[in-house]
Amino acid sequence: MKRILMGAVAAFALTTGMAVAEYPEKEIQGIIQWGAGGSTDTVMRSVTPHAEEILGGTVVMQNMTGAVGAIALNYVADAAADGYTVLMGAENPMLYKIMGLGDKDYSEFTPINILARGTPLLVANNDAPFNTYSEMIAYVKEHPGEVRFGSTGPGGLPSVVTAMVEAVEGDLDVIFVPYDGDGPALTGLQGGAIDVMPAVLGAAIEGVKAGNMKALGLVDVARNANLPDVEVVAEVNDGYNTYLPWGPFFGVFAKNGTPDEVVAKLTAAYAEAAQNADFVALMEGRGFTLMNISGDEAEAFLSKWQQGTAWLLQDAGMTKASPEEFGIARPGE
């Protein structure tokens, strides 16, 4: 009986090892946190075909929106840790705990690759009665409760940018209109449903260049070669230097507990895919900063990003719970 049991265990281990070695044996689900046409969607659909070629398998990407990305995150967190369901997400989960949106963040996942980060850009409907960041701030102050801002919910890029603007310029009396991602919001902006949208440069730049919307200001410390004539907020008010540079990021994540061999295959595939000339050209052309980091480097980046952003929102009075409750130290402490 002992020999039979040992033989069964050995056979199971051999079979499991073979399954890992042959990964992927079936389609991989890539769950995208945000809607079609947004920045996360653009990054993932641009890099993943190159990763598929390296993996020798198929990644079926699905947009799963809602709850500032938490629905997608929870879906992957509830799936088996086998590498066949991966999360294609942005920065938002790092703020879920302090924003009262859930009890999970990227500490529940292994970063396969932090692919790129973006620069925030304030864009406006072409008919908006202002053409620059400075003019927008003046107009909002002169017309309280009139200007409509697009929003993707608590912890989304627009909420962080708005918190930053209010920390520097004072409270903004505007109307916030919710959307499931910056893609749908930018569509609403062009249709006149909203006046202003804080978005990622990479998601909005094509619309700006096509004349479908106008760029008001880059939320950065220096001008960008892609839009050299667009005002930079730090030029207008040096109070922004306390918070900038800052930007969203985009990455692929596997649930903790995924076999090391599977993580290694996914990591190698996306690392090589991120160096593909077509992907690099697309990212640079849209104003994204390539990162292509994983492992300890990615973990350190996530921790630093979470600290700075969580405390910005805490100081702006926008959090449901203090970062201290979750062991998130204030930057510099």
Coordinates of C-alpha atoms in Angstrom, one line a residue, residues 172-320:
L172 CA -13.3 73.4 -7.3
D173 CA -17.1 73.8 -7.5
V174 CA -17.8 71.6 -10.5
I175 CA -20.2 68.8 -11.5
F176 CA -18.7 65.3 -11.6
V177 CA -20.2 62.9 -14.2
P178 CA -19.3 59.2 -13.8
Y179 CA -18.0 56.9 -16.5
D180 CA -16.5 53.4 -16.7
G181 CA -13.1 54.4 -17.8
D182 CA -11.5 57.2 -19.7
G183 CA -12.4 55.7 -23.1
P184 CA -16.2 56.2 -22.6
A185 CA -15.5 59.5 -20.9
L186 CA -13.6 60.9 -23.8
T187 CA -16.4 59.8 -26.1
G188 CA -18.8 61.7 -23.9
L189 CA -16.5 64.7 -23.9
Q190 CA -16.5 64.8 -27.7
G191 CA -20.3 64.5 -27.7
G192 CA -20.7 67.4 -25.3
A193 CA -21.9 65.4 -22.3
I194 CA -19.0 66.8 -20.3
D195 CA -16.8 69.9 -20.5
V196 CA -13.5 68.7 -19.1
M197 CA -11.8 65.3 -18.6
P198 CA -8.6 64.5 -16.7
A199 CA -7.2 61.7 -18.8
V200 CA -4.0 60.0 -19.7
L201 CA -2.0 61.7 -22.5
G202 CA -1.8 58.3 -24.3
A203 CA -5.6 57.9 -24.4
A204 CA -6.4 61.5 -25.5
I205 CA -3.5 62.5 -27.8
E206 CA -5.0 61.1 -31.0
G207 CA -8.3 63.0 -30.3
V208 CA -6.4 66.2 -29.7
K209 CA -4.3 65.8 -32.8
A210 CA -7.4 65.0 -34.8
G211 CA -9.1 68.2 -33.5
N212 CA -11.9 66.3 -31.7
M213 CA -11.0 67.9 -28.4
K214 CA -8.6 70.5 -27.1
A215 CA -5.7 70.1 -24.6
L216 CA -5.8 72.5 -21.7
G217 CA -2.8 71.5 -19.7
L218 CA -0.3 68.7 -18.9
V219 CA -0.2 67.6 -15.3
D220 CA 3.5 67.5 -15.2
V221 CA 6.7 69.5 -14.5
A222 CA 7.9 69.9 -18.1
R223 CA 6.5 70.2 -21.6
N224 CA 6.0 67.1 -23.7
A225 CA 7.4 66.7 -27.2
N226 CA 4.1 65.3 -28.4
L227 CA 2.2 68.5 -27.5
P228 CA 4.9 71.1 -27.1
D229 CA 2.6 74.1 -27.1
V230 CA 0.3 72.8 -24.3
E231 CA 0.6 74.6 -21.0
V232 CA 2.1 72.7 -18.1
V233 CA 0.4 73.1 -14.7
A234 CA 3.7 73.4 -12.8
E235 CA 4.5 76.4 -15.0
V236 CA 1.3 78.1 -13.9
N237 CA 1.5 77.2 -10.2
D238 CA 4.7 76.0 -8.6
G239 CA 2.6 74.4 -5.8
Y240 CA 2.4 71.4 -8.1
N241 CA 6.0 70.6 -7.6
T242 CA 5.1 69.0 -4.3
Y243 CA 3.2 66.3 -6.1
L244 CA 4.7 65.9 -9.5
P245 CA 5.8 64.0 -11.5
W246 CA 2.9 61.6 -11.0
G247 CA 1.0 59.3 -13.4
P248 CA -1.1 56.2 -13.8
F249 CA 0.5 52.9 -14.7
F250 CA -0.5 49.7 -16.5
G251 CA 0.5 46.2 -15.8
V252 CA -0.2 42.5 -16.0
F253 CA -0.8 40.6 -12.8
A254 CA -1.2 36.9 -11.8
K255 CA -2.8 35.8 -8.6
N256 CA -0.5 34.9 -5.8
G257 CA 0.2 31.2 -5.6
T258 CA 0.5 30.8 -9.4
P259 CA 3.3 28.3 -10.0
D260 CA 6.8 29.8 -10.2
E261 CA 7.4 28.2 -13.6
V262 CA 4.1 29.8 -15.0
V263 CA 5.0 33.2 -13.6
A264 CA 8.5 32.9 -15.2
K265 CA 7.0 32.1 -18.6
L266 CA 4.5 34.9 -18.4
T267 CA 7.1 37.4 -17.2
A268 CA 9.6 36.4 -19.9
A269 CA 6.9 36.7 -22.6
Y270 CA 5.7 40.2 -21.6
A271 CA 9.3 41.4 -21.0
E272 CA 10.2 40.5 -24.6
A273 CA 6.9 41.7 -25.9
A274 CA 7.4 45.1 -24.3
Q275 CA 10.6 45.5 -26.3
N276 CA 8.8 44.9 -29.7
A277 CA 9.5 47.8 -32.0
D278 CA 5.9 48.3 -32.9
F279 CA 4.8 48.4 -29.3
V280 CA 7.6 50.8 -28.3
A281 CA 6.8 53.1 -31.2
L282 CA 3.1 53.2 -30.3
M283 CA 3.8 53.9 -26.6
E284 CA 6.3 56.7 -27.4
G285 CA 4.0 58.2 -30.0
R286 CA 1.1 58.4 -27.5
G287 CA 3.2 59.9 -24.8
F288 CA 3.5 56.8 -22.5
T289 CA 6.8 56.2 -20.6
L290 CA 8.0 52.6 -21.0
M291 CA 8.9 50.8 -17.8
N292 CA 9.0 47.0 -18.5
I293 CA 9.8 46.0 -14.9
S294 CA 8.9 43.0 -12.8
G295 CA 9.9 41.2 -9.6
D296 CA 11.4 43.2 -6.8
E297 CA 11.7 46.3 -8.9
A298 CA 8.0 46.2 -9.7
E299 CA 7.1 45.6 -6.0
A300 CA 9.2 48.6 -5.0
F301 CA 7.5 50.8 -7.6
L302 CA 4.0 49.8 -6.4
S303 CA 4.9 50.5 -2.8
K304 CA 6.2 54.0 -3.5
W305 CA 3.3 54.9 -5.8
Q306 CA 0.8 53.8 -3.2
Q307 CA 2.4 55.8 -0.4
G308 CA 2.5 59.1 -2.4
T309 CA -1.0 58.8 -3.8
A310 CA -2.7 57.5 -0.7
W311 CA -1.4 60.4 1.4
L312 CA -2.3 62.9 -1.2
L313 CA -5.9 61.7 -1.1
Q314 CA -5.9 61.5 2.7
D315 CA -4.7 65.1 3.0
A316 CA -7.4 66.2 0.5
G317 CA -10.0 64.6 2.8
M318 CA -11.1 62.2 0.1
T319 CA -10.4 58.9 1.8
K320 CA -12.7 56.6 3.8

